[in-house]
PDB file of C-alpha atoms in Angstrom:
ATOM      1  CA  MET A   1      58.984 -32.348 -14.148  1.00 49.00           C
ATOM      2  CA  SER A   2      56.738 -33.990 -11.601  1.00 47.00           C
ATOM      3  CA  ALA A   3      58.129 -37.376 -12.581  1.00 49.00           C
ATOM      4  CA  ILE A   4      61.644 -36.183 -11.699  1.00 47.00           C
ATOM      5  CA  TRP A   5      60.574 -35.008  -8.244  1.00 45.00           C
ATOM      6  CA  ASN A   6      58.666 -38.208  -7.626  1.00 49.00           C
ATOM      7  CA  ASP A   7      61.889 -40.205  -8.174  1.00 50.00           C
ATOM      8  CA  VAL A   8      63.609 -38.384  -5.316  1.00 47.00           C
ATOM      9  CA  PRO A   9      63.663 -40.675  -2.207  1.00 52.00           C
ATOM     10  CA  ALA A  10      61.605 -39.563   0.759  1.00 50.00           C
ATOM     11  CA  VAL A  11      63.317 -38.594   3.987  1.00 48.00           C
ATOM     12  CA  ARG A  12      61.644 -38.941   7.364  1.00 51.00           C
ATOM     13  CA  GLU A  13      61.502 -35.597   9.118  1.00 46.00           C
ATOM     14  CA  ASP A  14      62.424 -37.071  12.505  1.00 50.00           C
ATOM     15  CA  GLU A  15      65.674 -38.482  11.011  1.00 51.00           C
ATOM     16  CA  ALA A  16      66.831 -35.226   9.393  1.00 49.00           C
ATOM     17  CA  GLY A  17      68.360 -32.023  10.685  1.00 53.00           C
ATOM     18  CA  PRO A  18      66.664 -28.601  10.538  1.00 51.00           C
ATOM     19  CA  VAL A  19      67.770 -27.883   6.975  1.00 51.00           C
ATOM     20  CA  SER A  20      66.866 -31.372   5.794  1.00 54.00           C
ATOM     21  CA  ARG A  21      63.446 -31.159   7.454  1.00 57.00           C
ATOM     22  CA  THR A  22      62.674 -27.914   5.600  1.00 54.00           C
ATOM     23  CA  SER A  23      63.830 -29.417   2.310  1.00 56.00           C
ATOM     24  CA  THR A  24      61.720 -32.502   2.931  1.00 58.00           C
ATOM     25  CA  ARG A  25      58.587 -30.437   3.578  1.00 55.00           C
ATOM     26  CA  LEU A  26      59.134 -28.381   0.415  1.00 53.00           C
ATOM     27  CA  LEU A  27      59.647 -31.581  -1.543  1.00 53.00           C
ATOM     28  CA  ARG A  28      56.395 -32.980  -0.190  1.00 56.00           C
ATOM     29  CA  VAL A  29      54.604 -29.749  -1.143  1.00 48.00           C
ATOM     30  CA  ILE A  30      55.921 -30.010  -4.688  1.00 50.00           C
ATOM     31  CA  ARG A  31      54.730 -33.602  -4.809  1.00 52.00           C
ATOM     32  CA  GLY A  32      51.228 -32.397  -3.893  1.00 50.00           C
ATOM     33  CA  ASP A  33      50.969 -33.509  -0.255  1.00 51.00           C
ATOM     34  CA  ARG A  34      47.681 -31.918   0.786  1.00 50.00           C
ATOM     35  CA  ASP A  35      48.253 -32.015   4.534  1.00 49.00           C
ATOM     36  CA  VAL A  36      51.582 -30.229   4.242  1.00 46.00           C
ATOM     37  CA  ARG A  37      50.139 -27.569   1.921  1.00 46.00           C
ATOM     38  CA  ARG A  38      47.404 -26.907   4.470  1.00 49.00           C
ATOM     39  CA  GLY A  39      50.025 -26.684   7.193  1.00 48.00           C
ATOM     40  CA  LEU A  40      52.015 -24.072   5.273  1.00 46.00           C
ATOM     41  CA  TRP A  41      49.224 -21.971   3.785  1.00 46.00           C
ATOM     42  CA  GLY A  42      45.986 -23.071   5.467  1.00 47.00           C
ATOM     43  CA  PRO A  43      42.963 -24.567   3.712  1.00 47.00           C
ATOM     44  CA  ASP A  44      42.775 -21.706   1.205  1.00 47.00           C
ATOM     45  CA  GLY A  45      46.158 -22.365  -0.396  1.00 48.00           C
ATOM     46  CA  PRO A  46      48.922 -19.823  -1.155  1.00 47.00           C
ATOM     47  CA  ASP A  47      46.743 -17.525  -3.310  1.00 47.00           C
ATOM     48  CA  GLY A  48      43.670 -17.465  -1.079  1.00 48.00           C
ATOM     49  CA  ALA A  49      41.740 -19.946  -3.231  1.00 47.00           C
ATOM     50  CA  ASP A  50      40.228 -23.000  -1.618  1.00 49.00           C
ATOM     51  CA  THR A  51      42.364 -25.915  -2.906  1.00 51.00           C
ATOM     52  CA  SER A  52      40.857 -28.727  -0.858  1.00 53.00           C
ATOM     53  CA  SER A  53      37.877 -29.302  -3.127  1.00 52.00           C
ATOM     54  CA  GLN A  54      40.043 -29.354  -6.259  1.00 54.00           C
ATOM     55  CA  GLU A  55      42.404 -31.886  -4.689  1.00 57.00           C
ATOM     56  CA  GLU A  56      39.502 -34.019  -3.503  1.00 56.00           C
ATOM     57  CA  ALA A  57      38.096 -33.916  -7.029  1.00 53.00           C
ATOM     58  CA  ARG A  58      41.420 -35.105  -8.449  1.00 56.00           C
ATOM     59  CA  GLU A  59      41.588 -37.942  -5.945  1.00 58.00           C
ATOM     60  CA  ALA A  60      38.015 -38.981  -6.824  1.00 55.00           C
ATOM     61  CA  GLY A  61      38.802 -38.883 -10.534  1.00 57.00           C
ATOM     62  CA  ARG A  62      36.444 -35.961 -11.254  1.00 52.00           C
ATOM     63  CA  PRO A  63      37.405 -33.081 -13.572  1.00 52.00           C
ATOM     64  CA  GLU A  64      38.519 -30.019 -11.633  1.00 48.00           C
ATOM     65  CA  TYR A  65      36.296 -27.719 -13.686  1.00 48.00           C
ATOM     66  CA  GLU A  66      33.218 -29.315 -12.061  1.00 54.00           C
ATOM     67  CA  VAL A  67      34.258 -28.031  -8.641  1.00 57.00           C
ATOM     68  CA  PRO A  68      32.702 -24.630  -7.768  1.00 63.00           C
ATOM     69  CA  THR A  69      35.106 -21.742  -7.573  1.00 66.00           C
ATOM     70  CA  PRO A  70      35.007 -19.356  -4.596  1.00 69.00           C
ATOM     71  CA  ARG A  71      33.095 -16.833  -6.704  1.00 73.00           C
ATOM     72  CA  GLU A  72      30.548 -19.474  -7.722  1.00 69.00           C
ATOM     73  CA  ARG A  73      30.125 -20.417  -4.080  1.00 69.00           C
ATOM     74  CA  ARG A  74      29.514 -16.781  -3.145  1.00 70.00           C
ATOM     75  CA  ASP A  75      26.956 -16.469  -5.949  1.00 70.00           C
ATOM     76  CA  ALA A  76      25.240 -19.624  -4.724  1.00 69.00           C
ATOM     77  CA  ASP A  77      25.163 -18.249  -1.182  1.00 66.00           C
ATOM     78  CA  GLN A  78      23.619 -15.003  -2.433  1.00 68.00           C
ATOM     79  CA  ALA A  79      21.039 -16.974  -4.426  1.00 67.00           C
ATOM     80  CA  GLY A  80      20.201 -18.908  -1.273  1.00 66.00           C
ATOM     81  CA  LEU A  81      19.757 -15.675   0.651  1.00 62.00           C
ATOM     82  CA  HIS A  82      17.516 -14.385  -2.151  1.00 63.00           C
ATOM     83  CA  ARG A  83      15.375 -17.517  -1.972  1.00 67.00           C
ATOM     84  CA  ARG A  84      15.151 -17.256   1.796  1.00 69.00           C
ATOM     85  CA  GLY A  85      14.212 -13.592   1.391  1.00 73.00           C
ATOM     86  CA  LYS A  86      11.383 -14.509  -1.001  1.00 75.00           C
ATOM     87  CA  LEU A  87      10.100 -17.135   1.428  1.00 81.00           C
ATOM     88  CA  ALA A  88      10.137 -14.620   4.271  1.00 81.00           C
ATOM     89  CA  LYS A  89       8.299 -12.115   2.086  1.00 82.00           C
ATOM     90  CA  ALA A  90       5.680 -14.733   1.175  1.00 83.00           C
ATOM     91  CA  ARG A  91       5.209 -15.615   4.844  1.00 86.00           C
ATOM     92  CA  ASP A  92       4.751 -11.965   5.775  1.00 87.00           C
ATOM     93  CA  SER A  93       2.254 -11.527   2.935  1.00 88.00           C
ATOM     94  CA  VAL A  94       0.201 -14.511   4.156  1.00 91.00           C
ATOM     95  CA  LEU A  95       0.122 -13.179   7.723  1.00 92.00           C
ATOM     96  CA  GLU A  96      -0.836  -9.738   6.428  1.00 92.00           C
ATOM     97  CA  ASP A  97      -3.712 -11.227   4.433  1.00 93.00           C
ATOM     98  CA  LEU A  98      -4.900 -13.188   7.455  1.00 93.00           C
ATOM     99  CA  ASP A  99      -4.874 -10.141   9.726  1.00 92.00           C
ATOM    100  CA  ALA A 100      -6.732  -8.062   7.126  1.00 92.00           C
ATOM    101  CA  ALA A 101      -9.383 -10.776   6.808  1.00 92.00           C
ATOM    102  CA  ILE A 102      -9.818 -11.023  10.578  1.00 92.00           C
ATOM    103  CA  GLU A 103     -10.222  -7.260  10.804  1.00 91.00           C
ATOM    104  CA  ARG A 104     -13.023  -7.274   8.191  1.00 89.00           C
ATOM    105  CA  ASP A 105     -14.859 -10.473   9.123  1.00 89.00           C
ATOM    106  CA  PRO A 106     -16.675 -10.358  12.504  1.00 88.00           C
ATOM    107  CA  ALA A 107     -17.179 -14.130  12.344  1.00 89.00           C
ATOM    108  CA  ALA A 108     -13.422 -14.816  12.292  1.00 89.00           C
ATOM    109  CA  THR A 109     -11.948 -16.309  15.466  1.00 89.00           C
ATOM    110  CA  GLY A 110      -8.270 -16.383  14.558  1.00 91.00           C
ATOM    111  CA  ARG A 111      -5.585 -16.924  11.933  1.00 92.00           C
ATOM    112  CA  LEU A 112      -5.834 -20.698  11.904  1.00 93.00           C
ATOM    113  CA  GLN A 113      -9.570 -20.694  11.299  1.00 92.00           C
ATOM    114  CA  MET A 114      -9.299 -18.184   8.462  1.00 93.00           C
ATOM    115  CA  ALA A 115      -6.391 -20.020   6.866  1.00 93.00           C
ATOM    116  CA  LEU A 116      -8.395 -23.244   6.812  1.00 94.00           C
ATOM    117  CA  VAL A 117     -11.921 -22.147   5.910  1.00 93.00           C
ATOM    118  CA  SER A 118     -11.786 -18.856   3.975  1.00 93.00           C
ATOM    119  CA  PRO A 119     -12.302 -19.473   0.235  1.00 94.00           C
ATOM    120  CA  GLY A 120     -11.492 -15.839  -0.468  1.00 94.00           C
ATOM    121  CA  LEU A 121      -8.020 -16.182   1.038  1.00 95.00           C
ATOM    122  CA  HIS A 122      -7.445 -19.501  -0.711  1.00 96.00           C
ATOM    123  CA  ALA A 123      -8.297 -17.914  -4.057  1.00 96.00           C
ATOM    124  CA  ILE A 124      -6.040 -14.917  -3.409  1.00 96.00           C
ATOM    125  CA  TRP A 125      -3.075 -17.060  -2.386  1.00 95.00           C
ATOM    126  CA  ALA A 126      -3.489 -19.318  -5.400  1.00 96.00           C
ATOM    127  CA  HIS A 127      -3.705 -16.235  -7.613  1.00 96.00           C
ATOM    128  CA  ARG A 128      -0.448 -14.808  -6.251  1.00 94.00           C
ATOM    129  CA  LEU A 129       1.315 -17.998  -7.316  1.00 94.00           C
ATOM    130  CA  ALA A 130      -0.456 -18.116 -10.680  1.00 96.00           C
ATOM    131  CA  HIS A 131       0.415 -14.460 -11.312  1.00 95.00           C
ATOM    132  CA  GLU A 132       4.119 -15.205 -10.764  1.00 93.00           C
ATOM    133  CA  MET A 133       3.877 -18.081 -13.234  1.00 95.00           C
ATOM    134  CA  TRP A 134       2.004 -15.921 -15.756  1.00 95.00           C
ATOM    135  CA  ALA A 135       5.021 -13.616 -16.046  1.00 93.00           C
ATOM    136  CA  HIS A 136       6.931 -16.389 -17.880  1.00 93.00           C
ATOM    137  CA  ASP A 137       5.977 -17.694 -21.313  1.00 91.00           C
ATOM    138  CA  LYS A 138       6.301 -21.333 -20.278  1.00 93.00           C
ATOM    139  CA  GLY A 139       4.267 -20.678 -17.152  1.00 93.00           C
ATOM    140  CA  LYS A 140       1.131 -19.318 -18.803  1.00 95.00           C
ATOM    141  CA  LEU A 141      -0.591 -22.658 -19.357  1.00 96.00           C
ATOM    142  CA  PRO A 142       0.175 -23.954 -15.831  1.00 96.00           C
ATOM    143  CA  ALA A 143      -1.031 -20.616 -14.462  1.00 96.00           C
ATOM    144  CA  ARG A 144      -4.366 -20.967 -16.286  1.00 96.00           C
ATOM    145  CA  LEU A 145      -4.725 -24.541 -15.076  1.00 96.00           C
ATOM    146  CA  LEU A 146      -4.086 -23.425 -11.497  1.00 96.00           C
ATOM    147  CA  SER A 147      -6.616 -20.609 -11.777  1.00 96.00           C
ATOM    148  CA  GLN A 148      -9.252 -23.004 -13.168  1.00 96.00           C
ATOM    149  CA  TRP A 149      -8.580 -25.522 -10.401  1.00 96.00           C
ATOM    150  CA  THR A 150      -8.963 -22.712  -7.850  1.00 96.00           C
ATOM    151  CA  ARG A 151     -12.238 -21.663  -9.494  1.00 95.00           C
ATOM    152  CA  ALA A 152     -13.577 -25.199  -9.142  1.00 95.00           C
ATOM    153  CA  ARG A 153     -12.526 -25.361  -5.491  1.00 94.00           C
ATOM    154  CA  THR A 154     -13.601 -21.890  -4.318  1.00 95.00           C
ATOM    155  CA  GLY A 155     -16.117 -20.543  -6.832  1.00 95.00           C
ATOM    156  CA  ILE A 156     -13.830 -17.533  -7.393  1.00 96.00           C
ATOM    157  CA  GLU A 157     -12.310 -16.912 -10.819  1.00 96.00           C
ATOM    158  CA  ILE A 158      -9.288 -14.613 -10.988  1.00 96.00           C
ATOM    159  CA  HIS A 159      -7.364 -14.512 -14.245  1.00 97.00           C
ATOM    160  CA  PRO A 160      -3.612 -15.027 -13.656  1.00 96.00           C
ATOM    161  CA  GLY A 161      -2.888 -11.778 -15.507  1.00 95.00           C
ATOM    162  CA  ALA A 162      -4.884  -9.641 -13.061  1.00 96.00           C
ATOM    163  CA  THR A 163      -2.876  -7.443 -10.704  1.00 95.00           C
ATOM    164  CA  ILE A 164      -3.931  -7.720  -7.062  1.00 95.00           C
ATOM    165  CA  GLY A 165      -2.672  -5.441  -4.286  1.00 94.00           C
ATOM    166  CA  ARG A 166      -1.919  -6.092  -0.633  1.00 93.00           C
ATOM    167  CA  ARG A 167      -4.469  -6.962   2.058  1.00 93.00           C
ATOM    168  CA  PHE A 168      -7.171  -7.730  -0.515  1.00 95.00           C
ATOM    169  CA  PHE A 169     -10.083  -9.637   0.997  1.00 94.00           C
ATOM    170  CA  ILE A 170     -13.028 -11.407  -0.661  1.00 95.00           C
ATOM    171  CA  ASP A 171     -15.805 -12.220   1.800  1.00 92.00           C
ATOM    172  CA  HIS A 172     -17.864 -15.346   0.964  1.00 89.00           C
ATOM    173  CA  GLY A 173     -16.543 -15.103  -2.583  1.00 87.00           C
ATOM    174  CA  MET A 174     -18.848 -17.354  -4.583  1.00 93.00           C
ATOM    175  CA  GLY A 175     -19.363 -16.039  -8.109  1.00 94.00           C
ATOM    176  CA  VAL A 176     -16.538 -13.461  -8.117  1.00 96.00           C
ATOM    177  CA  VAL A 177     -14.947 -12.904 -11.554  1.00 96.00           C
ATOM    178  CA  ILE A 178     -11.842 -10.736 -12.071  1.00 97.00           C
ATOM    179  CA  GLY A 179     -10.616 -10.281 -15.647  1.00 95.00           C
ATOM    180  CA  GLU A 180      -7.139 -10.454 -17.128  1.00 95.00           C
ATOM    181  CA  THR A 181      -6.301  -6.733 -17.247  1.00 96.00           C
ATOM    182  CA  ALA A 182      -8.054  -5.784 -14.013  1.00 96.00           C
ATOM    183  CA  GLU A 183      -6.004  -3.955 -11.393  1.00 96.00           C
ATOM    184  CA  VAL A 184      -6.953  -3.987  -7.721  1.00 96.00           C
ATOM    185  CA  GLY A 185      -5.239  -1.713  -5.200  1.00 94.00           C
ATOM    186  CA  ASP A 186      -4.374  -2.219  -1.542  1.00 94.00           C
ATOM    187  CA  ASP A 187      -6.912  -2.727   1.274  1.00 93.00           C
ATOM    188  CA  VAL A 188      -9.809  -3.494  -1.071  1.00 94.00           C
ATOM    189  CA  MET A 189     -12.897  -5.272   0.294  1.00 93.00           C
ATOM    190  CA  MET A 190     -15.022  -7.326  -2.107  1.00 94.00           C
ATOM    191  CA  TYR A 191     -18.209  -9.307  -1.452  1.00 93.00           C
ATOM    192  CA  HIS A 192     -19.588 -12.273  -3.362  1.00 93.00           C
ATOM    193  CA  ALA A 193     -20.764 -12.226  -6.990  1.00 94.00           C
ATOM    194  CA  VAL A 194     -18.737  -9.138  -7.933  1.00 96.00           C
ATOM    195  CA  THR A 195     -17.564  -8.890 -11.547  1.00 96.00           C
ATOM    196  CA  LEU A 196     -14.616  -6.830 -12.764  1.00 97.00           C
ATOM    197  CA  GLY A 197     -15.328  -7.426 -16.429  1.00 95.00           C
ATOM    198  CA  GLY A 198     -14.826  -6.022 -19.890  1.00 93.00           C
ATOM    199  CA  ARG A 199     -17.098  -4.457 -22.515  1.00 92.00           C
ATOM    200  CA  THR A 200     -15.057  -5.166 -25.622  1.00 89.00           C
ATOM    201  CA  LEU A 201     -13.525  -8.145 -27.396  1.00 89.00           C
ATOM    202  CA  ALA A 202     -10.420  -6.166 -28.370  1.00 88.00           C
ATOM    203  CA  LYS A 203      -7.135  -7.099 -26.728  1.00 90.00           C
ATOM    204  CA  GLY A 204      -5.390  -4.665 -24.423  1.00 91.00           C
ATOM    205  CA  LYS A 205      -6.620  -2.896 -21.321  1.00 94.00           C
ATOM    206  CA  ARG A 206     -10.326  -3.719 -21.080  1.00 95.00           C
ATOM    207  CA  HIS A 207     -11.006  -4.288 -17.367  1.00 96.00           C
ATOM    208  CA  PRO A 208     -11.397  -1.855 -14.450  1.00 97.00           C
ATOM    209  CA  THR A 209      -8.740  -0.313 -12.251  1.00 96.00           C
ATOM    210  CA  VAL A 210      -9.828  -0.258  -8.612  1.00 96.00           C
ATOM    211  CA  GLY A 211      -8.022   2.111  -6.256  1.00 95.00           C
ATOM    212  CA  ASP A 212      -6.975   1.610  -2.638  1.00 94.00           C
ATOM    213  CA  HIS A 213      -9.513   1.271   0.201  1.00 92.00           C
ATOM    214  CA  VAL A 214     -12.449   0.572  -2.126  1.00 93.00           C
ATOM    215  CA  THR A 215     -15.472  -1.509  -1.064  1.00 92.00           C
ATOM    216  CA  LEU A 216     -17.468  -3.417  -3.690  1.00 93.00           C
ATOM    217  CA  GLY A 217     -20.899  -4.638  -2.547  1.00 91.00           C
ATOM    218  CA  ALA A 218     -22.382  -8.026  -3.364  1.00 92.00           C
ATOM    219  CA  GLY A 219     -23.373  -8.496  -7.004  1.00 93.00           C
ATOM    220  CA  ALA A 220     -21.740  -5.276  -8.223  1.00 94.00           C
ATOM    221  CA  ARG A 221     -20.741  -5.202 -11.901  1.00 96.00           C
ATOM    222  CA  VAL A 222     -17.835  -2.916 -12.745  1.00 97.00           C
ATOM    223  CA  LEU A 223     -17.347  -3.076 -16.501  1.00 96.00           C
ATOM    224  CA  GLY A 224     -14.815  -1.685 -18.944  1.00 94.00           C
ATOM    225  CA  ALA A 225     -11.463   0.058 -18.686  1.00 95.00           C
ATOM    226  CA  ILE A 226     -12.738   2.526 -16.103  1.00 96.00           C
ATOM    227  CA  THR A 227     -11.254   3.735 -12.830  1.00 96.00           C
ATOM    228  CA  VAL A 228     -12.785   3.465  -9.383  1.00 96.00           C
ATOM    229  CA  GLY A 229     -11.047   6.098  -7.284  1.00 94.00           C
ATOM    230  CA  PRO A 230      -9.460   5.437  -3.873  1.00 93.00           C
ATOM    231  CA  GLY A 231     -11.888   5.253  -0.981  1.00 90.00           C
ATOM    232  CA  ALA A 232     -14.981   4.817  -3.160  1.00 91.00           C
ATOM    233  CA  GLN A 233     -17.874   2.491  -2.304  1.00 91.00           C
ATOM    234  CA  ILE A 234     -19.861   0.553  -4.911  1.00 92.00           C
ATOM    235  CA  GLY A 235     -23.337  -0.464  -3.799  1.00 90.00           C
ATOM    236  CA  ALA A 236     -24.710  -3.996  -4.076  1.00 90.00           C
ATOM    237  CA  ASN A 237     -26.039  -5.009  -7.516  1.00 92.00           C
ATOM    238  CA  SER A 238     -24.903  -1.720  -9.047  1.00 93.00           C
ATOM    239  CA  VAL A 239     -23.715  -1.625 -12.639  1.00 95.00           C
ATOM    240  CA  VAL A 240     -20.768   0.749 -13.021  1.00 95.00           C
ATOM    241  CA  VAL A 241     -19.738   1.709 -16.553  1.00 95.00           C
ATOM    242  CA  LYS A 242     -18.163   5.128 -15.936  1.00 95.00           C
ATOM    243  CA  ASP A 243     -15.307   6.375 -13.755  1.00 95.00           C
ATOM    244  CA  VAL A 244     -16.089   6.754 -10.059  1.00 95.00           C
ATOM    245  CA  PRO A 245     -14.320   9.691  -8.332  1.00 94.00           C
ATOM    246  CA  PRO A 246     -12.379   9.086  -5.108  1.00 93.00           C
ATOM    247  CA  ASN A 247     -14.316   8.988  -1.822  1.00 89.00           C
ATOM    248  CA  THR A 248     -17.735   8.805  -3.441  1.00 89.00           C
ATOM    249  CA  VAL A 249     -20.635   6.370  -3.361  1.00 90.00           C
ATOM    250  CA  ALA A 250     -21.916   4.742  -6.564  1.00 92.00           C
ATOM    251  CA  THR A 251     -25.273   2.937  -6.601  1.00 90.00           C
ATOM    252  CA  GLY A 252     -27.946   1.972  -9.099  1.00 89.00           C
ATOM    253  CA  VAL A 253     -28.296   0.720 -12.660  1.00 90.00           C
ATOM    254  CA  PRO A 254     -26.497   2.408 -14.252  1.00 92.00           C
ATOM    255  CA  ALA A 255     -24.622   3.597 -11.199  1.00 90.00           C
ATOM    256  CA  LYS A 256     -24.660   7.256 -10.211  1.00 90.00           C
ATOM    257  CA  HIS A 257     -22.203   8.627  -7.719  1.00 86.00           C
ATOM    258  CA  ARG A 258     -22.556  11.136  -4.928  1.00 83.00           C
ATOM    259  CA  ALA A 259     -20.321  12.493  -2.192  1.00 80.00           C
ATOM    260  CA  MET A 260     -19.814  10.182   0.747  1.00 68.00           C
ATOM    261  CA  GLU A 261     -21.385  12.253   3.480  1.00 66.00           C
ATOM    262  CA  LEU A 262     -24.450  12.159   5.704  1.00 56.00           C
ATOM    263  CA  ARG A 263     -27.387  14.400   5.049  1.00 62.00           C
ATOM    264  CA  PRO A 264     -27.998  17.137   7.645  1.00 64.00           C
ATOM    265  CA  ALA A 265     -29.099  15.704  11.011  1.00 64.00           C
ATOM    266  CA  GLU A 266     -29.079  12.180   9.563  1.00 60.00           C
ATOM    267  CA  ASP A 267     -28.332   9.361  11.974  1.00 65.00           C
ATOM    268  CA  PRO A 268     -25.741   6.892  10.605  1.00 56.00           C
ATOM    269  CA  TYR A 269     -27.847   3.915  11.711  1.00 57.00           C
ATOM    270  CA  GLU A 270     -30.931   5.258   9.968  1.00 63.00           C
ATOM    271  CA  ALA A 271     -28.869   5.986   6.857  1.00 58.00           C
ATOM    272  CA  MET A 272     -28.215   2.259   6.525  1.00 55.00           C
ATOM    273  CA  PHE A 273     -31.934   1.633   6.014  1.00 59.00           C
ATOM    274  CA  ALA A 274     -32.351   4.641   3.727  1.00 61.00           C
ATOM    275  CA  GLU A 275     -29.784   3.228   1.271  1.00 60.00           C
ATOM    276  CA  PRO A 276     -29.169  -0.430   2.127  1.00 59.00           C
ATOM    277  CA  GLN A 277     -27.137  -1.056  -1.036  1.00 58.00           C
ATOM    278  CA  LEU A 278     -24.133   0.500   0.674  1.00 57.00           C
ATOM    279  CA  TRP A 279     -24.143  -2.017   3.494  1.00 53.00           C
ATOM    280  CA  ILE A 280     -24.767  -5.314   1.732  1.00 51.00           C
TER     281      ILE A 280
END
């Protein structure tokens, strides 16, 4: 059919009358004149579909099926928005971590300093990436390699499978070990040489769960699938093998817990010297 129309001689629009000009334009549309089709229907064609890319593909000798459809373009745009949303979320998370570190480290002078020199933050940021990779079967080995590289660089070992909450901060950090099934809540403060370890070789949940707003003193060992309640404090060099109730203090080997309150007429400054494990 197209061959028949192509044999019809062309007529210049400026040499034809009104009827002939209309017929000539329709003939050019049938022949596939792109400029005329855009003039009649706009760039989206008569049915609302973008025809320019398909025509350009034909002219370039490419198959039309390789050209994205409008729906595919919308899906791609949504995917781009999703990626931009993830980047914005990551940026906000980094700034949140920096502000939490500055709040808890009196030696910090600003975001830039902490971003450059804090091994605790470097280990946490590397872990967040490794944890995302760990969720995929093909990403498990790269995640372990990243965690081992981070251990060599910072002295902090966090298994990619561990779940870490928001605004987590590790001060100094050297010697910290966090096991695969450990769970750490939001706003947790951890000092150097802390271990969240296991007490069994069996697979499954074998590491501690640490609630929100918990402080773990230097050298503390929290072992087994136990729970440290929100707001609790673990004293330095304590060995915790049983659950710690919320808002209590646990010190000693093995650790014993008590309510977090001052004794009658006790000065808070003097209390620091009476039980220094809480402040180290």
